[in-house]
Coordinates of C-alpha atoms in Angstrom, one line a residue:
M1 CA 78.4 48.6 20.0
D2 CA 74.1 49.7 18.7
R3 CA 69.1 52.0 17.3
R4 CA 65.9 51.4 15.7
K5 CA 62.2 51.2 15.9
F6 CA 60.8 48.2 17.7
L7 CA 57.4 46.7 18.0
G8 CA 55.8 50.0 18.4
L9 CA 58.8 51.5 20.3
S10 CA 60.8 53.7 18.1
L11 CA 63.8 55.7 19.0
K12 CA 63.3 59.2 17.5
T13 CA 66.2 60.7 19.4
S14 CA 69.3 59.5 17.7
A15 CA 71.1 62.3 15.8
L16 CA 72.1 61.7 12.3
L17 CA 74.2 63.6 9.9
A18 CA 73.9 63.1 6.1
L19 CA 77.3 63.5 4.7
A20 CA 76.9 66.4 2.2
A21 CA 77.1 65.3 -1.4
C22 CA 78.8 68.6 -2.3
G23 CA 81.1 68.7 0.7
K24 CA 79.5 71.6 2.5
S25 CA 80.2 72.2 6.1
S26 CA 77.5 70.8 8.4
T27 CA 76.9 70.9 12.2
A28 CA 75.5 67.8 13.8
T29 CA 72.3 68.6 15.6
P30 CA 70.3 66.1 17.7
T31 CA 67.1 65.4 15.8
T32 CA 64.4 62.8 15.5
G33 CA 66.4 61.0 12.9
I34 CA 65.5 63.4 10.1
S35 CA 68.3 64.8 7.9
I36 CA 69.7 68.0 9.3
T37 CA 68.7 69.7 6.0
G38 CA 65.0 69.2 6.9
P39 CA 62.9 70.2 9.9
T40 CA 64.0 69.2 13.4
A41 CA 62.0 68.4 16.5
T42 CA 62.6 68.0 20.2
P43 CA 62.4 64.3 21.0
N44 CA 60.8 62.9 24.1
P45 CA 62.1 59.4 24.5
S46 CA 59.7 58.6 27.3
Q47 CA 56.6 59.2 25.2
P48 CA 55.4 56.4 22.9
P49 CA 56.2 57.5 19.4
S50 CA 53.9 57.4 16.4
S51 CA 54.9 55.1 13.6
P52 CA 56.3 56.8 10.5
S53 CA 54.3 56.6 7.3
P54 CA 55.3 53.5 5.4
S55 CA 57.4 54.0 2.3
P56 CA 58.7 51.6 -0.3
T57 CA 61.7 50.8 1.9
T58 CA 60.2 51.0 5.4
V59 CA 57.7 48.9 7.3
P60 CA 55.2 50.2 9.8
S61 CA 55.4 49.4 13.5
A62 CA 55.5 45.6 14.0
S63 CA 51.9 44.8 14.7
P64 CA 49.8 41.7 13.8
T65 CA 49.8 42.8 10.1
V66 CA 51.9 42.1 7.1
S67 CA 54.7 44.5 6.6
V68 CA 55.1 46.6 3.5
V69 CA 57.2 45.0 0.7
S70 CA 60.6 46.7 0.5
T71 CA 62.8 47.6 -2.5
P72 CA 63.1 44.7 -4.9
I73 CA 66.5 43.0 -5.5
A74 CA 68.6 44.8 -8.0
T75 CA 68.7 42.7 -11.2
Q76 CA 71.9 44.3 -12.5
V77 CA 75.2 42.6 -11.6
S78 CA 77.3 44.5 -14.1
G79 CA 76.5 47.2 -16.7
A80 CA 76.8 50.8 -17.7
A81 CA 75.9 52.1 -14.2
T82 CA 78.9 50.3 -12.7
P83 CA 82.3 51.9 -13.3
S84 CA 84.9 49.7 -15.0
V85 CA 87.5 50.9 -12.4
L86 CA 86.2 50.9 -8.9
G87 CA 87.0 53.7 -6.5
V88 CA 88.9 52.8 -3.3
L89 CA 87.5 53.9 0.1
R90 CA 90.4 54.0 2.6
W91 CA 88.6 53.5 5.9
A92 CA 90.6 53.2 9.2
N93 CA 89.3 50.6 11.7
T94 CA 90.8 52.1 14.8
G95 CA 91.4 50.7 18.3
I96 CA 92.6 47.3 17.1
S97 CA 95.6 45.6 15.6
E98 CA 93.4 42.7 14.5
P99 CA 89.6 42.0 14.6
S100 CA 88.8 39.6 17.4
S101 CA 86.1 37.7 15.4
I102 CA 84.2 38.4 12.2
D103 CA 82.1 35.3 12.6
P104 CA 78.5 36.7 12.9
A105 CA 77.7 34.0 15.4
N106 CA 80.4 35.3 17.8
P107 CA 81.0 39.1 17.5
K108 CA 83.0 40.5 20.4
D109 CA 83.7 44.2 19.7
A110 CA 82.5 47.1 17.7
Q111 CA 85.5 47.0 15.4
S112 CA 84.7 43.4 14.4
I113 CA 81.0 44.2 14.0
L114 CA 81.9 47.0 11.5
I115 CA 83.4 44.3 9.2
I116 CA 80.6 41.8 9.8
N117 CA 77.9 44.4 8.8
L118 CA 79.8 45.0 5.5
V119 CA 80.1 41.3 4.6
F120 CA 77.0 39.7 6.0
S121 CA 73.3 40.7 6.4
G122 CA 70.3 39.7 8.4
L123 CA 66.6 39.4 7.8
V124 CA 66.2 43.0 8.9
K125 CA 68.5 46.0 9.4
L126 CA 68.6 49.6 10.6
N127 CA 68.1 52.5 8.3
E128 CA 69.6 55.9 8.7
K129 CA 66.9 56.9 11.2
L130 CA 67.9 53.8 13.3
E131 CA 64.6 52.1 12.5
V132 CA 64.1 48.4 11.7
V133 CA 63.5 48.0 8.0
P134 CA 63.7 45.0 5.6
D135 CA 67.0 43.5 4.5
A136 CA 67.2 39.9 3.3
A137 CA 63.6 39.6 4.2
E138 CA 61.3 41.8 2.1
S139 CA 58.4 41.6 4.6
W140 CA 57.2 40.0 7.8
K141 CA 54.1 39.6 9.8
V142 CA 53.6 39.1 13.5
S143 CA 50.9 37.1 15.3
K144 CA 48.3 38.8 17.4
D145 CA 49.9 37.6 20.6
G146 CA 53.3 38.8 19.5
T147 CA 55.0 35.5 19.7
V148 CA 55.2 34.3 16.0
Y149 CA 57.2 36.2 13.4
T150 CA 56.9 35.1 9.8
F151 CA 59.6 36.4 7.5
K152 CA 59.4 36.4 3.7
L153 CA 62.8 36.4 2.0
R154 CA 63.5 38.3 -1.2
T155 CA 63.1 36.4 -4.5
G156 CA 66.5 35.7 -6.0
L157 CA 68.5 36.4 -2.9
K158 CA 72.1 35.3 -3.4
Y159 CA 75.5 35.0 -1.7
A160 CA 78.5 36.8 -3.1
D161 CA 79.6 33.7 -4.9
G162 CA 76.2 33.5 -6.8
S163 CA 74.8 30.6 -4.8
E164 CA 71.2 30.8 -3.5
C165 CA 70.4 32.0 0.0
T166 CA 67.2 30.6 1.5
A167 CA 65.3 30.4 4.7
E168 CA 67.2 27.3 5.6
D169 CA 70.4 29.4 5.7
F170 CA 68.9 31.7 8.3
A171 CA 67.6 28.8 10.4
Y172 CA 71.1 27.3 10.2
A173 CA 72.6 30.6 11.4
I174 CA 70.4 30.9 14.4
N175 CA 70.9 27.3 15.5
R176 CA 74.6 27.5 14.9
A177 CA 74.9 30.7 17.1
L178 CA 73.1 28.8 19.9
T179 CA 75.1 25.6 19.6
P180 CA 77.6 25.1 22.5
T181 CA 80.5 24.2 20.1
T182 CA 80.2 27.7 18.5
Q183 CA 81.1 29.2 21.9
S184 CA 79.2 32.4 21.2
F185 CA 79.5 34.3 24.4
A186 CA 76.2 36.2 24.1
A187 CA 74.0 34.5 21.5
P188 CA 72.4 32.1 23.9
F189 CA 71.3 35.0 26.0
Q190 CA 70.3 37.3 23.2
L191 CA 68.2 34.6 21.5
Q192 CA 67.0 32.8 24.6
D193 CA 63.3 33.8 24.0
I194 CA 63.1 31.7 20.8
L195 CA 61.2 28.6 21.6
G196 CA 63.7 25.8 22.2
A197 CA 66.7 28.0 22.1
K198 CA 67.7 27.0 25.6
D199 CA 67.7 23.3 24.6
V200 CA 70.1 24.0 21.8
A201 CA 72.4 26.2 24.0
S202 CA 72.5 23.4 26.6
G203 CA 73.3 20.7 24.1
K204 CA 69.9 18.9 24.5
A205 CA 68.8 19.6 21.0
K206 CA 70.4 20.5 17.6
E207 CA 67.7 22.8 16.4
A208 CA 65.3 25.2 18.2
K209 CA 61.7 24.2 18.0
G210 CA 60.8 27.8 17.4
V211 CA 62.8 28.1 14.2
R212 CA 60.9 26.6 11.3
V213 CA 61.5 26.7 7.6
I214 CA 58.1 26.9 5.8
D215 CA 59.6 27.0 2.3
K216 CA 62.7 28.4 0.6
Q217 CA 61.5 32.0 1.1
T218 CA 59.6 31.7 4.4
L219 CA 61.1 31.5 7.9
E220 CA 58.9 31.3 11.0
I221 CA 60.3 32.1 14.4
T222 CA 58.2 31.4 17.5
L223 CA 59.0 33.0 20.9
E224 CA 58.3 31.6 24.3
R225 CA 57.0 35.0 25.3
P226 CA 56.3 38.3 23.5
I227 CA 59.3 40.7 23.8
A228 CA 59.1 44.3 22.7
Y229 CA 62.6 44.4 21.2
F230 CA 62.7 41.1 19.1
L231 CA 63.1 42.8 15.7
D232 CA 65.9 44.9 17.1
L233 CA 67.6 41.8 18.3
M234 CA 67.4 40.4 14.7
T235 CA 69.5 43.4 13.4
F236 CA 72.4 42.1 15.5
P237 CA 74.8 39.7 13.7
Y238 CA 73.8 36.4 15.5
S239 CA 71.1 35.6 13.0
F240 CA 73.1 36.8 9.9
A241 CA 73.4 34.2 7.1
A242 CA 76.7 32.6 6.0
P243 CA 77.0 29.8 3.5
R244 CA 77.0 26.5 5.4
K245 CA 79.5 25.0 3.0
L246 CA 81.9 27.9 3.7
V247 CA 81.4 27.8 7.5
E248 CA 82.1 24.1 7.7
S249 CA 85.1 24.2 5.4
G250 CA 87.6 24.7 8.2
K251 CA 88.4 26.9 11.2
D252 CA 89.9 29.6 9.0
W253 CA 86.8 30.1 6.9
T254 CA 86.5 33.8 7.8
N255 CA 89.7 34.5 5.9
K256 CA 87.7 34.6 2.7
A257 CA 84.3 35.3 4.2
F258 CA 81.3 36.3 2.1
G259 CA 77.6 36.5 2.8
T260 CA 74.7 38.4 1.4
G261 CA 76.0 41.8 2.5
P262 CA 77.4 44.5 0.2
F263 CA 81.0 43.3 0.2
R264 CA 83.2 40.2 0.5
I265 CA 86.7 39.7 1.8
K266 CA 89.3 39.9 -1.0
E267 CA 92.4 39.9 1.1
W268 CA 93.1 39.8 4.9
K269 CA 96.6 40.7 5.9
H270 CA 96.4 39.7 9.6
N271 CA 97.4 42.3 12.1
Q272 CA 97.7 44.8 9.3
S273 CA 94.6 45.4 7.0
M274 CA 91.7 44.0 5.1
T275 CA 90.5 44.6 1.6
L276 CA 86.8 44.3 0.7
E277 CA 85.5 44.0 -2.8
P278 CA 81.8 44.4 -4.0
N279 CA 79.3 41.6 -3.8
P280 CA 78.1 41.5 -7.4
Y281 CA 74.8 39.9 -6.3
Y282 CA 74.0 42.4 -3.5
W283 CA 70.2 42.9 -3.6
Q284 CA 70.4 46.7 -3.6
G285 CA 72.9 46.6 -6.5
K286 CA 76.7 46.1 -6.8
P287 CA 78.7 48.6 -4.9
Q288 CA 80.9 51.0 -6.9
I289 CA 83.9 50.8 -4.5
N290 CA 86.5 48.6 -2.9
I291 CA 87.2 49.2 0.7
Q292 CA 90.8 49.3 2.0
M293 CA 90.6 49.0 5.8
P294 CA 93.9 49.3 7.8
F295 CA 93.8 48.2 11.5
I296 CA 95.2 51.1 13.5
Q297 CA 95.4 50.6 17.2
N298 CA 95.9 54.3 18.1
S299 CA 93.4 56.9 17.0
E300 CA 96.1 59.6 17.0
T301 CA 98.0 57.6 14.4
A302 CA 94.9 57.3 12.3
Y303 CA 94.3 61.1 12.7
Q304 CA 97.8 61.8 11.4
L305 CA 97.4 59.4 8.5
Y306 CA 94.2 61.2 7.5
Q307 CA 95.8 64.6 7.7
T308 CA 98.6 63.4 5.4
G309 CA 96.1 62.2 2.8
Q310 CA 96.5 58.5 3.4
L311 CA 92.9 57.9 4.7
D312 CA 89.4 58.9 3.5
I313 CA 87.7 58.1 6.8
T314 CA 88.8 57.9 10.4
G315 CA 86.7 57.8 13.5
G316 CA 83.0 57.1 13.4
G317 CA 83.0 54.4 16.1
Q318 CA 83.7 54.1 19.8
D319 CA 87.3 55.2 19.0
G320 CA 86.7 58.6 17.3
I321 CA 88.9 61.7 16.7
P322 CA 91.3 62.3 19.6
A323 CA 89.8 64.9 22.0
Q324 CA 92.9 67.1 21.8
E325 CA 92.6 67.3 18.0
I326 CA 88.9 68.2 17.9
P327 CA 89.5 72.0 18.3
N328 CA 91.7 71.8 15.3
V329 CA 89.1 70.3 13.0
K330 CA 85.7 71.4 14.4
G331 CA 83.8 73.5 11.9
K332 CA 85.7 72.1 8.9
P333 CA 83.7 70.5 6.1
D334 CA 85.1 67.0 6.8
Y335 CA 84.5 66.9 10.6
K336 CA 81.3 65.3 11.7
E337 CA 79.9 64.6 15.2
V338 CA 76.7 63.3 16.7
P339 CA 75.8 62.1 20.3
A340 CA 76.5 58.4 20.8
L341 CA 74.1 56.0 22.3
A342 CA 76.9 54.8 24.7
V343 CA 78.3 55.2 28.2
R344 CA 81.9 55.0 29.3
Y345 CA 82.0 53.5 32.8
I346 CA 84.0 51.8 35.5
G347 CA 83.2 48.2 36.1
F348 CA 84.0 46.5 39.4
N349 CA 84.6 42.8 39.9
N350 CA 82.1 42.1 42.7
K351 CA 83.8 38.7 43.4
L352 CA 87.1 40.3 44.4
K353 CA 88.0 42.4 47.4
P354 CA 87.6 45.3 48.1
F355 CA 84.9 45.8 45.5
D356 CA 82.7 43.0 46.9
N357 CA 81.8 45.7 49.5
V358 CA 79.1 48.1 48.3
H359 CA 80.5 50.9 50.5
V360 CA 83.9 50.7 48.7
R361 CA 82.2 51.0 45.3
R362 CA 80.2 54.0 46.6
A363 CA 83.3 55.6 47.9
F364 CA 85.0 55.4 44.5
A365 CA 81.8 56.8 42.9
F366 CA 81.6 59.8 45.3
A367 CA 85.4 60.4 44.7
T368 CA 84.9 60.7 41.0
D369 CA 84.7 64.3 39.6
R370 CA 83.0 63.6 36.3
N371 CA 82.7 67.3 35.3
T372 CA 86.4 67.8 35.6
L373 CA 86.9 64.6 33.5
A374 CA 84.5 65.8 30.8
E375 CA 85.4 69.5 30.7
K376 CA 89.1 69.7 31.5
V377 CA 90.6 66.3 30.7
L378 CA 88.5 65.7 27.6
G379 CA 88.0 69.3 26.6
G380 CA 84.2 69.3 26.6
T381 CA 84.1 66.6 23.9
V382 CA 81.9 64.3 26.0
H383 CA 78.9 64.7 28.3
A384 CA 79.4 63.9 32.0
T385 CA 76.8 61.5 33.4
D386 CA 76.0 59.8 36.7
R387 CA 73.4 57.5 35.2
I388 CA 73.5 54.3 33.1
L389 CA 71.0 55.2 30.3
P390 CA 72.6 57.5 27.8
Q391 CA 70.5 60.5 26.5
G392 CA 68.2 59.3 23.7
I393 CA 67.4 55.9 25.1
P394 CA 63.7 55.7 26.1
G395 CA 63.5 56.3 29.8
S396 CA 66.6 58.5 29.9
D397 CA 64.6 61.6 30.6
L398 CA 63.0 60.1 33.7
P399 CA 64.8 61.4 36.8
V400 CA 67.3 59.4 38.9
K401 CA 69.5 60.5 41.8
G402 CA 73.2 60.0 40.9
L403 CA 76.1 59.7 43.2
E404 CA 77.5 63.2 42.6
Y405 CA 81.1 64.2 43.4
D406 CA 81.5 64.6 47.1
P407 CA 84.9 63.7 48.7
D408 CA 83.5 63.9 52.2
K409 CA 80.8 61.4 51.4
A410 CA 83.5 59.2 49.8
K411 CA 85.5 59.1 53.0
Q412 CA 82.3 58.3 55.0
E413 CA 81.6 55.4 52.8
L414 CA 85.1 54.0 53.4
K415 CA 84.5 54.3 57.1
L416 CA 81.2 52.4 56.7
A417 CA 83.2 49.7 54.8
G418 CA 85.4 49.3 57.9
I419 CA 88.5 49.4 55.7
D420 CA 91.7 51.4 56.3
P421 CA 92.2 53.4 53.1
S422 CA 95.9 52.9 53.2
S423 CA 95.4 49.1 53.0
I424 CA 93.6 49.5 49.6
N425 CA 95.9 48.7 46.7
V426 CA 93.9 48.1 43.5
T427 CA 94.6 47.8 39.8
L428 CA 92.6 49.5 37.1
A429 CA 92.7 47.8 33.7
Y430 CA 92.0 49.5 30.4
G431 CA 92.2 49.0 26.7
Q432 CA 94.7 51.2 24.8
E433 CA 92.4 53.2 22.6
G434 CA 91.4 56.8 22.1
D435 CA 91.6 58.9 25.2
N436 CA 91.6 56.1 27.7
E437 CA 95.1 56.8 29.0
R438 CA 94.3 60.4 29.8
V439 CA 91.0 59.3 31.5
V440 CA 92.6 56.6 33.7
E441 CA 95.4 58.9 34.8
A442 CA 92.9 61.5 35.8
L443 CA 90.8 58.9 37.7
Q444 CA 93.9 57.6 39.4
S445 CA 94.8 61.1 40.7
M446 CA 91.2 61.7 41.9
W447 CA 90.9 58.5 43.8
Q448 CA 94.3 58.6 45.4
T449 CA 93.8 62.2 46.4
N450 CA 90.2 61.9 47.7
L451 CA 90.4 58.5 49.2
G452 CA 94.0 58.0 50.2
V453 CA 94.2 54.6 48.4
K454 CA 96.7 53.2 46.0
V455 CA 95.6 52.8 42.4
N456 CA 97.8 51.1 39.8
L457 CA 97.1 51.3 36.1
Q458 CA 97.2 48.2 33.8
P459 CA 97.2 49.1 30.0
M460 CA 96.3 46.4 27.5
E461 CA 96.0 46.1 23.8
L462 CA 92.3 46.2 23.1
G463 CA 92.0 42.5 22.0
T464 CA 93.9 41.4 25.1
F465 CA 91.6 43.6 27.3
S466 CA 88.5 42.0 25.7
K467 CA 89.9 38.5 26.4
N468 CA 90.5 39.5 30.0
L469 CA 86.9 40.7 30.3
D470 CA 86.0 37.2 29.1
V471 CA 88.1 35.7 31.9
T472 CA 86.6 38.1 34.5
R473 CA 83.1 36.9 33.4
E474 CA 83.9 33.2 33.3
N475 CA 86.4 32.9 36.2
P476 CA 86.1 36.1 38.3
T477 CA 88.6 35.1 40.9
K478 CA 91.3 35.2 38.2
G479 CA 89.9 38.2 36.4
L480 CA 90.3 41.9 36.4
Q481 CA 89.9 43.8 39.7
F482 CA 88.2 46.8 38.0
Y483 CA 88.3 48.3 34.6
L484 CA 87.4 51.1 32.3
S485 CA 85.0 50.0 29.6
I486 CA 82.2 51.3 27.3
W487 CA 78.8 50.0 26.2
G488 CA 77.1 51.2 23.1
A489 CA 73.6 50.3 22.2
D490 CA 72.9 47.2 20.2
Y491 CA 69.4 48.7 19.9
P492 CA 67.8 51.8 21.6
D493 CA 66.0 50.2 24.5
P494 CA 66.7 50.3 28.3
Q495 CA 66.7 46.5 28.3
N496 CA 70.0 46.6 26.3
F497 CA 71.7 48.7 29.0
L498 CA 70.0 47.3 32.2
S499 CA 68.8 43.8 31.7
Q500 CA 71.5 42.7 29.3
Q501 CA 74.3 44.2 31.3
L502 CA 73.4 43.9 34.9
Q503 CA 70.9 41.1 35.4
T504 CA 72.5 38.4 37.6
E505 CA 72.4 35.7 34.9
S506 CA 73.3 37.9 31.9
P507 CA 76.5 36.8 30.1
N508 CA 77.3 40.5 29.7
N509 CA 77.5 41.0 33.5
N510 CA 81.3 41.0 33.6
G511 CA 81.4 42.4 37.1
H512 CA 79.0 39.9 38.6
W513 CA 77.0 42.6 40.4
S514 CA 73.7 41.1 41.6
N515 CA 70.5 42.5 43.1
K516 CA 67.3 40.4 43.4
K517 CA 65.0 43.5 43.2
F518 CA 66.8 44.8 40.1
D519 CA 66.3 41.4 38.5
E520 CA 62.6 41.3 39.3
L521 CA 61.9 44.8 38.0
T522 CA 63.8 44.3 34.7
E523 CA 62.5 40.8 34.1
K524 CA 59.0 42.1 34.4
A525 CA 59.7 45.1 32.2
D526 CA 61.4 43.0 29.5
I527 CA 58.1 41.2 28.6
M528 CA 55.8 44.2 28.7
S529 CA 54.3 45.7 25.6
A530 CA 56.4 48.5 24.1
S531 CA 53.2 50.3 23.0
S532 CA 50.3 49.7 25.3
Q533 CA 52.4 49.4 28.4
F534 CA 55.1 51.9 27.4
K535 CA 55.0 54.3 30.4
E536 CA 54.8 51.5 33.0
R537 CA 57.6 49.6 31.3
L538 CA 59.9 52.6 31.5
R539 CA 58.9 53.3 35.1
L540 CA 60.1 49.8 36.1
Y541 CA 63.3 50.3 34.2
N542 CA 63.7 53.6 36.0
Q543 CA 63.4 52.0 39.4
A544 CA 65.9 49.3 38.4
E545 CA 68.4 51.9 37.2
Q546 CA 68.2 53.7 40.5
I547 CA 69.0 50.5 42.3
A548 CA 72.0 49.9 40.1
I549 CA 73.2 53.5 40.6
N550 CA 72.8 53.3 44.4
E551 CA 74.8 50.0 44.6
V552 CA 77.2 51.0 41.9
G553 CA 76.6 48.1 39.6
W554 CA 78.4 50.4 37.2
L555 CA 80.1 53.7 37.8
P556 CA 79.0 55.8 34.8
L557 CA 81.5 58.5 33.7
Y558 CA 80.4 60.1 30.5
N559 CA 78.5 59.8 27.2
P560 CA 80.9 60.1 24.3
L561 CA 80.2 61.7 20.9
V562 CA 80.6 59.8 17.7
T563 CA 83.2 61.8 15.9
A564 CA 84.6 61.3 12.4
L565 CA 86.6 62.9 9.7
I566 CA 85.2 62.0 6.2
R567 CA 86.5 63.6 3.0
P568 CA 83.9 65.6 1.1
S569 CA 84.7 63.5 -1.9
V570 CA 83.0 60.5 -0.2
K571 CA 79.3 60.5 -1.1
G572 CA 76.4 58.4 0.2
L573 CA 77.3 57.8 3.8
V574 CA 75.5 58.8 7.0
L575 CA 76.8 59.3 10.5
T576 CA 74.4 58.2 13.3
G577 CA 74.6 57.7 17.0
Q578 CA 75.6 54.1 16.2
G579 CA 78.4 55.0 13.7
I580 CA 78.8 55.3 10.0
M581 CA 76.4 53.5 7.7
A582 CA 75.1 53.7 4.1
P583 CA 71.4 53.7 3.2
D584 CA 72.4 52.1 -0.1
W585 CA 75.9 50.9 -0.6
S586 CA 75.4 50.7 -4.4
K587 CA 75.3 54.5 -4.4
V588 CA 78.4 55.2 -2.3
T589 CA 81.2 56.8 -4.3
V590 CA 84.7 58.1 -3.6

């Protein structure tokens, strides 16, 4: 699901759109993260960016210096500035009938992470320019060798129940995410570079040696090696604090979850909706709204509810405005779009026939007409791509040679595979969200026509699809044969798309693709400096991406847009390549 400025490596390529306070019509323009009302620039993601000038709410590039202190905690809990009757923001969470997990230690999909980010918070977060800035920590410093991070928490930081949140809470969060009994599918991989993390993940230790509480307000994290994207990792939920007493109160603790984020759960009607109320102790100030969030599996349904005045927001995530409806709303004041840092792709189970054969995978790639898919099936609402890195990720402007549409080459690859096309009978699984049905039907037609194979379609409710991906990863012989999926950036670095998705030992490698040279290149690039070794690091990732393209570790299809409908009466939100966010939730009004 996705952003940011790392240790000297900032993404200045994500488009953002400030939602106009007066409701004027705006057009999303790719910029360097500056509001569209200001000057724009043409980004070059493969050039090391200069650090932005520090301001009261941003820190300079993470270097061996102390960061700038951010905005102090708001002292007001109630008062004249807070309306006696809160507004209600009706925000559709589309693509699901129920969140899979809102435990920050074990997020599984973008829809769940949307809720997690509203309820909990981490040491650092992303601002509207997708840069890492202070959150629960007001500042930090980094050792000269880049392996020790010392975070200073805000004075007076509190949970939504008024209890104190300390460095011990964040240490507990990290260790809990790593602990085997938590069964976090990716935290052990995401946090593996913390000293001692592997011992906790394997059950050999209860606490990571590299996570040390200095005092109530100071947390020290030591890494086994310097990694360019560590602060970006810390914006993901695995390290978000939750009260230990609440977490250990029972398996259903998330039903009334609260943290140090802007909201807390007031009511959760399972398989229906969730109501969020303000955290009166939120450090930026108490929000002025409640959030009513219905779970709506079908984006077309959400669109119709918006059109009939029953929603204030729909879209804004991986499940946006239905493609067929965009011509009806494009250009209107409430329609917003920006390029997403995401790629929709076909994943193959390399442990099952026939996709254990590279020539079969290449045949399917050559038989895929991406341009027809993007322009005719989806009406030009996406950008066709034959590469893994989406536009805007550093390294995405370095050239690769994709497997372009060529039915003759597709047939040749099947001959090289030594397989009679008529003997191939495969099943493509997909989650029932957005335009997926139209996409898979088009792909089915292409492959059957160009290859002479039989392709069956297997639709699944999104939560069921996610669980089946888990099975595919953990027990591939009983998993999906191949599937339509999407990956959106957790942070804007090629490591998040290449190493985390396709390295042999990555828990995100659902298709079990493996290539020794790819692993060597990405493992080397992962630990290189994002500043002094910027170009060489991207060069290695570029070589690795070419290998994955040639062997079809993934079959990339297109880069989607983030699309949303947001009523002009809603003020204070921003749409970025990662979705909808608020620079300051205490200033959001309806």
